GROMACS .gro file of C-alpha atoms in nm:
model
  368
    1MET     CA    1  -0.003   0.001   0.000
    2LYS     CA    2   0.140   0.338  -0.099
    3VAL     CA    3   0.162   0.584   0.191
    4ASN     CA    4   0.133   0.960   0.141
    5SER     CA    5   0.470   1.104   0.238
    6ARG     CA    6   0.321   1.444   0.331
    7LEU     CA    7   0.080   1.281   0.569
    8ILE     CA    8   0.366   1.091   0.739
    9GLY     CA    9   0.560   1.413   0.780
   10PHE     CA   10   0.268   1.585   0.930
   11LEU     CA   11   0.207   1.311   1.187
   12LEU     CA   12   0.579   1.307   1.293
   13LEU     CA   13   0.563   1.685   1.342
   14VAL     CA   14   0.260   1.651   1.568
   15ILE     CA   15   0.420   1.372   1.770
   16SER     CA   16   0.736   1.576   1.815
   17LEU     CA   17   0.540   1.884   1.943
   18ILE     CA   18   0.348   1.668   2.195
   19PHE     CA   19   0.664   1.524   2.350
   20THR     CA   20   0.838   1.861   2.346
   21GLY     CA   21   0.552   2.012   2.548
   22CYS     CA   22   0.565   1.724   2.802
   23GLY     CA   23   0.929   1.783   2.866
   24ASN     CA   24   0.888   2.155   2.951
   25THR     CA   25   0.638   2.148   3.242
   26ASN     CA   26   0.691   2.397   3.522
   27THR     CA   27   0.574   2.174   3.807
   28SER     CA   28   0.778   1.985   4.065
   29THR     CA   29   0.682   1.715   4.305
   30THR     CA   30   0.714   1.812   4.667
   31GLY     CA   31   0.569   1.715   5.005
   32THR     CA   32   0.217   1.855   5.037
   33THR     CA   33  -0.066   1.874   5.282
   34THR     CA   34  -0.301   1.610   5.149
   35PRO     CA   35  -0.299   1.268   5.318
   36SER     CA   36  -0.320   0.940   5.139
   37GLN     CA   37  -0.577   0.677   5.231
   38SER     CA   38  -0.315   0.535   5.474
   39GLY     CA   39  -0.338   0.848   5.676
   40GLU     CA   40   0.012   0.978   5.576
   41PRO     CA   41   0.077   1.293   5.368
   42LYS     CA   42   0.092   1.219   4.993
   43GLN     CA   43   0.283   1.381   4.724
   44GLU     CA   44   0.113   1.642   4.496
   45LYS     CA   45   0.234   1.861   4.213
   46LYS     CA   46   0.261   2.230   4.261
   47GLU     CA   47   0.442   2.516   4.108
   48ALA     CA   48   0.809   2.525   4.220
   49GLY     CA   49   0.910   2.807   4.449
   50LYS     CA   50   0.559   2.918   4.533
   51LEU     CA   51   0.521   2.765   4.882
   52THR     CA   52   0.746   2.759   5.189
   53GLU     CA   53   0.778   2.406   5.323
   54ILE     CA   54   0.745   2.357   5.692
   55THR     CA   55   0.723   2.045   5.920
   56ILE     CA   56   0.490   2.016   6.210
   57SER     CA   57   0.561   1.732   6.453
   58GLU     CA   58   0.280   1.555   6.639
   59PRO     CA   59   0.311   1.289   6.906
   60VAL     CA   60   0.015   1.075   6.794
   61ARG     CA   61  -0.278   1.093   6.562
   62VAL     CA   62  -0.594   1.213   6.756
   63LEU     CA   63  -0.897   1.431   6.698
   64SER     CA   64  -0.775   1.698   6.939
   65PHE     CA   65  -0.546   1.791   6.654
   66ALA     CA   66  -0.834   1.811   6.407
   67PRO     CA   67  -0.810   2.187   6.349
   68LEU     CA   68  -0.455   2.134   6.221
   69TYR     CA   69  -0.568   1.858   5.975
   70VAL     CA   70  -0.873   2.071   5.862
   71ALA     CA   71  -0.652   2.371   5.803
   72ILE     CA   72  -0.439   2.154   5.573
   73GLU     CA   73  -0.727   2.001   5.381
   74LYS     CA   74  -0.918   2.324   5.337
   75GLY     CA   75  -0.606   2.488   5.196
   76PHE     CA   76  -0.572   2.740   5.475
   77PHE     CA   77  -0.199   2.680   5.489
   78LYS     CA   78  -0.158   2.715   5.118
   79GLU     CA   79  -0.345   3.044   5.124
   80GLU     CA   80  -0.073   3.161   5.362
   81GLY     CA   81   0.205   3.042   5.129
   82LEU     CA   82   0.288   2.733   5.332
   83ASP     CA   83   0.330   2.369   5.236
   84VAL     CA   84   0.296   2.145   5.548
   85LYS     CA   85   0.437   1.806   5.619
   86ILE     CA   86   0.338   1.632   5.937
   87ALA     CA   87   0.582   1.408   6.125
   88SER     CA   88   0.376   1.179   6.338
   89GLY     CA   89   0.460   0.953   6.637
   90GLY     CA   90   0.699   0.914   6.922
   91GLY     CA   91   0.507   1.098   7.190
   92GLY     CA   92   0.557   1.444   7.338
   93SER     CA   93   0.929   1.381   7.398
   94GLN     CA   94   0.987   1.318   7.029
   95VAL     CA   95   0.804   1.639   6.943
   96MET     CA   96   1.023   1.832   7.186
   97ALA     CA   97   1.337   1.677   7.034
   98THR     CA   98   1.241   1.768   6.680
   99ILE     CA   99   1.181   2.132   6.785
  100ILE     CA  100   1.517   2.157   6.970
  101SER     CA  101   1.704   1.989   6.690
  102GLY     CA  102   1.536   2.200   6.417
  103GLN     CA  103   1.406   1.894   6.237
  104ALA     CA  104   1.058   2.048   6.268
  105GLN     CA  105   0.968   2.413   6.269
  106PHE     CA  106   0.653   2.359   6.480
  107GLY     CA  107   0.512   2.098   6.717
  108VAL     CA  108   0.158   2.013   6.841
  109ALA     CA  109   0.149   1.851   7.171
  110ALA     CA  110   0.020   1.860   7.528
  111PRO     CA  111   0.160   2.142   7.754
  112ASN     CA  112   0.415   1.911   7.923
  113ALA     CA  113   0.615   1.899   7.599
  114ALA     CA  114   0.669   2.278   7.600
  115LEU     CA  115   0.725   2.295   7.979
  116LYS     CA  116   0.972   2.009   7.963
  117THR     CA  117   1.153   2.203   7.691
  118LEU     CA  118   1.161   2.503   7.915
  119SER     CA  119   1.280   2.310   8.219
  120ALA     CA  120   1.558   2.158   8.003
  121GLY     CA  121   1.700   2.512   7.957
  122LYS     CA  122   1.570   2.563   7.602
  123GLU     CA  123   1.337   2.844   7.501
  124PRO     CA  124   1.001   2.732   7.356
  125MET     CA  125   0.738   2.969   7.237
  126VAL     CA  126   0.373   2.850   7.252
  127VAL     CA  127   0.175   3.048   6.996
  128GLN     CA  128  -0.170   2.894   7.008
  129SER     CA  129  -0.386   2.641   7.192
  130LEU     CA  130  -0.590   2.402   6.978
  131ASN     CA  131  -0.807   2.309   7.277
  132SER     CA  132  -0.937   2.503   7.571
  133SER     CA  133  -0.993   2.200   7.801
  134LEU     CA  134  -0.864   1.852   7.855
  135THR     CA  135  -1.000   1.612   7.595
  136TYR     CA  136  -0.917   1.273   7.747
  137ASP     CA  137  -1.162   0.987   7.778
  138ILE     CA  138  -1.121   0.703   8.033
  139VAL     CA  139  -1.250   0.381   7.886
  140LEU     CA  140  -1.324   0.048   8.060
  141SER     CA  141  -1.352  -0.282   7.892
  142ASP     CA  142  -1.664  -0.491   7.895
  143LYS     CA  143  -1.461  -0.780   8.056
  144PHE     CA  144  -1.363  -0.562   8.348
  145LEU     CA  145  -1.718  -0.423   8.398
  146GLU     CA  146  -1.847  -0.778   8.397
  147LYS     CA  147  -1.577  -0.909   8.637
  148LYS     CA  148  -1.648  -0.617   8.884
  149GLY     CA  149  -2.025  -0.669   8.855
  150ILE     CA  150  -2.075  -0.318   8.733
  151ASP     CA  151  -2.395  -0.229   8.555
  152PRO     CA  152  -2.291   0.023   8.292
  153ALA     CA  153  -2.655   0.141   8.256
  154LYS     CA  154  -2.670   0.246   8.623
  155GLN     CA  155  -2.642   0.620   8.680
  156MET     CA  156  -2.331   0.705   8.888
  157SER     CA  157  -2.160   1.016   9.007
  158THR     CA  158  -1.812   1.089   8.883
  159LYS     CA  159  -1.690   1.011   9.233
  160GLU     CA  160  -1.847   0.669   9.222
  161LYS     CA  161  -1.709   0.604   8.883
  162VAL     CA  162  -1.350   0.694   9.000
  163GLU     CA  163  -1.394   0.459   9.294
  164MET     CA  164  -1.470   0.177   9.051
  165LEU     CA  165  -1.128   0.225   8.893
  166ARG     CA  166  -0.950   0.086   9.198
  167GLY     CA  167  -0.752  -0.222   9.106
  168ALA     CA  168  -0.775  -0.162   8.726
  169THR     CA  169  -0.487  -0.191   8.485
  170LEU     CA  170  -0.512   0.099   8.257
  171ALA     CA  171  -0.314   0.185   7.945
  172THR     CA  172  -0.159   0.507   7.826
  173ASN     CA  173   0.068   0.580   7.535
  174ASN     CA  174   0.380   0.619   7.749
  175ILE     CA  175   0.463   0.593   8.114
  176GLY     CA  176   0.493   0.943   8.253
  177ASP     CA  177   0.300   1.102   7.968
  178SER     CA  178  -0.006   1.323   8.008
  179GLY     CA  179  -0.239   1.031   8.014
  180ASP     CA  180  -0.044   0.875   8.302
  181VAL     CA  181  -0.047   1.197   8.494
  182PHE     CA  182  -0.418   1.266   8.452
  183LEU     CA  183  -0.517   0.915   8.541
  184ARG     CA  184  -0.336   0.953   8.869
  185TYR     CA  185  -0.453   1.309   8.925
  186THR     CA  186  -0.817   1.212   8.859
  187MET     CA  187  -0.794   0.941   9.123
  188GLU     CA  188  -0.669   1.193   9.385
  189LEU     CA  189  -0.919   1.461   9.291
  190TYR     CA  190  -1.189   1.217   9.405
  191GLY     CA  191  -1.026   1.087   9.724
  192GLN     CA  192  -0.851   0.781   9.595
  193LYS     CA  193  -0.478   0.699   9.595
  194SER     CA  194  -0.286   0.736   9.269
  195ASP     CA  195  -0.140   0.389   9.311
  196ASP     CA  196  -0.480   0.232   9.341
  197ILE     CA  197  -0.454   0.178   8.970
  198LYS     CA  198  -0.183   0.017   8.758
  199VAL     CA  199  -0.068   0.225   8.458
  200VAL     CA  200   0.098   0.044   8.168
  201LYS     CA  201   0.225   0.149   7.828
  202VAL     CA  202   0.020   0.048   7.524
  203ASN     CA  203   0.076   0.295   7.244
  204GLY     CA  204  -0.204   0.362   6.982
  205LEU     CA  205  -0.582   0.312   6.973
  206GLY     CA  206  -0.574  -0.027   6.789
  207PRO     CA  207  -0.338  -0.193   7.032
  208LYS     CA  208  -0.527  -0.062   7.330
  209ILE     CA  209  -0.859  -0.194   7.204
  210ALA     CA  210  -0.700  -0.528   7.108
  211THR     CA  211  -0.544  -0.580   7.448
  212MET     CA  212  -0.871  -0.479   7.616
  213LYS     CA  213  -1.048  -0.752   7.415
  214GLN     CA  214  -0.791  -1.007   7.517
  215GLY     CA  215  -0.833  -0.913   7.885
  216VAL     CA  216  -0.465  -0.805   7.909
  217ILE     CA  217  -0.573  -0.451   8.035
  218ASP     CA  218  -0.885  -0.332   8.186
  219GLY     CA  219  -0.915  -0.002   8.003
  220GLY     CA  220  -0.719   0.304   7.911
  221ILE     CA  221  -0.698   0.676   7.858
  222ASN     CA  222  -0.676   0.866   7.524
  223SER     CA  223  -0.838   1.151   7.335
  224ALA     CA  224  -1.111   1.086   7.079
  225PRO     CA  225  -1.190   0.875   6.884
  226PHE     CA  226  -1.076   0.620   7.149
  227ALA     CA  227  -1.409   0.580   7.337
  228LEU     CA  228  -1.604   0.572   7.011
  229GLU     CA  229  -1.372   0.318   6.847
  230THR     CA  230  -1.377   0.100   7.155
  231ALA     CA  231  -1.759   0.093   7.158
  232ASP     CA  232  -1.773   0.036   6.785
  233LYS     CA  233  -1.546  -0.267   6.818
  234LYS     CA  234  -1.755  -0.393   7.113
  235ALA     CA  235  -1.452  -0.402   7.341
  236GLY     CA  236  -1.567  -0.156   7.608
  237ARG     CA  237  -1.719   0.187   7.665
  238LEU     CA  238  -1.665   0.536   7.779
  239TRP     CA  239  -1.639   0.546   8.150
  240ILE     CA  240  -1.533   0.900   8.241
  241SER     CA  241  -1.506   1.201   8.013
  242SER     CA  242  -1.280   1.476   8.110
  243PHE     CA  243  -1.556   1.720   8.033
  244GLU     CA  244  -1.740   1.609   8.339
  245ILE     CA  245  -1.456   1.700   8.579
  246PRO     CA  246  -1.475   2.079   8.657
  247GLU     CA  247  -1.104   2.115   8.714
  248TYR     CA  248  -1.040   2.024   8.346
  249SER     CA  249  -1.276   2.259   8.192
  250ASN     CA  250  -1.045   2.561   8.167
  251MET     CA  251  -0.711   2.421   8.087
  252ILE     CA  252  -0.447   2.469   7.809
  253TRP     CA  253  -0.437   2.139   7.628
  254GLU     CA  254  -0.292   2.064   7.279
  255VAL     CA  255  -0.075   2.359   7.172
  256LEU     CA  256   0.110   2.479   6.871
  257PHE     CA  257   0.465   2.575   6.971
  258THR     CA  258   0.804   2.647   6.819
  259SER     CA  259   1.135   2.772   6.954
  260LYS     CA  260   1.167   3.138   7.057
  261GLU     CA  261   1.466   3.169   6.827
  262PHE     CA  262   1.266   3.047   6.526
  263ALA     CA  263   0.973   3.273   6.613
  264ASN     CA  264   1.202   3.576   6.639
  265LYS     CA  265   1.361   3.513   6.304
  266ASN     CA  266   1.044   3.412   6.121
  267HIS     CA  267   0.782   3.639   6.256
  268ASP     CA  268   0.565   3.661   5.951
  269LEU     CA  269   0.579   3.285   5.891
  270VAL     CA  270   0.461   3.225   6.247
  271VAL     CA  271   0.173   3.465   6.200
  272ALA     CA  272   0.078   3.285   5.884
  273ALA     CA  273   0.079   2.946   6.049
  274VAL     CA  274  -0.128   3.069   6.340
  275ARG     CA  275  -0.382   3.225   6.101
  276ALA     CA  276  -0.414   2.896   5.912
  277VAL     CA  277  -0.467   2.693   6.232
  278GLY     CA  278  -0.701   2.957   6.372
  279LYS     CA  279  -0.915   2.926   6.066
  280GLY     CA  280  -0.905   2.551   6.116
  281ILE     CA  281  -1.028   2.578   6.478
  282GLU     CA  282  -1.318   2.800   6.368
  283PHE     CA  283  -1.418   2.575   6.072
  284THR     CA  284  -1.399   2.251   6.275
  285ARG     CA  285  -1.615   2.404   6.546
  286GLU     CA  286  -1.879   2.522   6.305
  287ASN     CA  287  -1.873   2.243   6.050
  288PRO     CA  288  -1.810   1.904   6.220
  289LYS     CA  289  -1.973   1.704   5.943
  290GLU     CA  290  -1.774   1.857   5.656
  291SER     CA  291  -1.459   1.853   5.875
  292ALA     CA  292  -1.505   1.479   5.933
  293LYS     CA  293  -1.517   1.415   5.563
  294LEU     CA  294  -1.213   1.635   5.503
  295ILE     CA  295  -0.995   1.444   5.756
  296GLU     CA  296  -1.122   1.083   5.724
  297ALA     CA  297  -0.797   0.971   5.552
  298TYR     CA  298  -0.601   1.077   5.858
  299PHE     CA  299  -0.788   0.819   6.057
  300SER     CA  300  -0.770   0.502   5.833
  301GLY     CA  301  -1.013   0.245   5.947
  302THR     CA  302  -1.230   0.482   6.137
  303SER     CA  303  -1.571   0.559   5.983
  304THR     CA  304  -1.661   0.910   5.889
  305SER     CA  305  -1.961   0.902   6.116
  306LEU     CA  306  -1.747   0.813   6.418
  307ILE     CA  307  -1.511   1.102   6.334
  308GLU     CA  308  -1.801   1.344   6.305
  309ASN     CA  309  -1.940   1.223   6.639
  310GLY     CA  310  -1.596   1.267   6.794
  311LEU     CA  311  -1.566   1.630   6.655
  312SER     CA  312  -1.912   1.710   6.779
  313SER     CA  313  -1.820   1.595   7.131
  314LEU     CA  314  -1.514   1.814   7.115
  315GLU     CA  315  -1.694   2.121   6.986
  316LYS     CA  316  -1.673   2.308   7.320
  317THR     CA  317  -1.300   2.281   7.331
  318PHE     CA  318  -1.246   2.447   6.991
  319VAL     CA  319  -1.276   2.804   7.122
  320GLY     CA  320  -1.201   3.127   6.942
  321HIS     CA  321  -0.879   3.109   6.742
  322GLY     CA  322  -0.678   2.943   7.010
  323GLU     CA  323  -0.620   3.229   7.260
  324MET     CA  324  -0.464   3.143   7.592
  325THR     CA  325  -0.487   3.279   7.950
  326LYS     CA  326  -0.261   3.261   8.252
  327GLU     CA  327  -0.535   3.083   8.456
  328ALA     CA  328  -0.561   2.805   8.191
  329TRP     CA  329  -0.180   2.765   8.191
  330ASP     CA  330  -0.178   2.742   8.576
  331ASN     CA  331  -0.444   2.475   8.562
  332ALA     CA  332  -0.238   2.276   8.311
  333GLN     CA  333   0.082   2.308   8.499
  334THR     CA  334  -0.042   2.202   8.846
  335PRO     CA  335  -0.081   1.822   8.781
  336LEU     CA  336   0.251   1.814   8.591
  337ILE     CA  337   0.437   1.951   8.895
  338LYS     CA  338   0.249   1.730   9.141
  339TYR     CA  339   0.382   1.428   8.956
  340SER     CA  340   0.727   1.574   8.891
  341LYS     CA  341   0.892   1.229   8.921
  342LEU     CA  342   0.693   1.121   8.620
  343THR     CA  343   0.707   1.435   8.415
  344GLY     CA  344   1.049   1.575   8.504
  345ILE     CA  345   0.895   1.917   8.564
  346GLU     CA  346   1.001   2.004   8.906
  347ALA     CA  347   0.972   2.386   8.926
  348ALA     CA  348   0.668   2.602   8.839
  349ALA     CA  349   0.720   2.812   8.532
  350ASP     CA  350   0.623   3.176   8.517
  351THR     CA  351   0.291   3.160   8.339
  352ASN     CA  352   0.256   3.529   8.270
  353PRO     CA  353   0.194   3.627   7.897
  354GLY     CA  354   0.517   3.690   7.700
  355THR     CA  355   0.725   3.442   7.889
  356PHE     CA  356   0.705   3.108   7.708
  357TRP     CA  357   0.361   3.174   7.556
  358THR     CA  358   0.193   3.458   7.377
  359ASN     CA  359  -0.133   3.562   7.205
  360GLN     CA  360   0.064   3.815   6.997
  361TYR     CA  361   0.063   3.609   6.682
  362ILE     CA  362  -0.305   3.536   6.705
  363GLU     CA  363  -0.383   3.911   6.756
  364GLU     CA  364  -0.183   4.006   6.454
  365ALA     CA  365  -0.326   3.724   6.242
  366PHE     CA  366  -0.691   3.810   6.320
  367GLY     CA  367  -0.657   4.183   6.376
  368LYS     CA  368  -0.746   4.180   6.747
   0.00000   0.00000   0.00000
């Protein structure tokens, strides 16, 4: 068959132009703010040089940090010119270490991470609080309730429920962490001895639930969605919510912090990060259903409905844009000093504004 030579030449020209165009793209692949279905950040193409990359270290994946995840997924960080990578795991001590070493620019963690950094002679700067009260749930296994002859449907006071914890083996993520401290502090608040319970290390929601089912532990402490997941897996139920304990209702909890040196050198960047998280706090509070859909990939294996229920239960702790007070810091610090042998925090820090924490960046970010 005779082939038209002009047609062949034309086709070769078209093919050449196509491949030339493919080789001259202006995009580069970098770490971005969107998680994969496994819950880890995935790679996404963006224009090179447009965003400043920052790393935020977190101790564990919990719903208390939801405003951060929402801020990422809603694009609030990108609006501020920031491309966020989350480094997850290792507990509060790991978060503290990444800030001190400069591996991460920011950390989100309970107050003890910042206070331990301060007691170690370093200078942290807490710039925002993601929560205005403690968000822990104490969960008991169905096996333990049955063994103790406790009717979970019976109405009990918080004092009575605390008394029922005597003799229980309860899990926290790490010995000496905030969960450990607040389990013991809760016992003493209601007239019990802190050593009336045995605290053991079981890190992560899945392992806690599995060991509860096996009867290895009697329950545990963790932020949402721990209680919801435990009930969904038919392993146990919520026993005591921190929201029912008055002493925990006005307390600095999960905070966004950096080093004072970094904050001083990167003022505008800190304002931008605070503005993004502040928008995340506001959006999460007002839109729990949409927020749950946005962040479901961060909690692989947890249904969107459970995440939504968890966010709704935390609504009262997502206040303002993360403003802090001296009183709330004092309330957070007291239990940590009481159990100084566990926490390593022996001396009370000066909790006046402008010491190791400030609302300055929030005020600038939101024009207050």
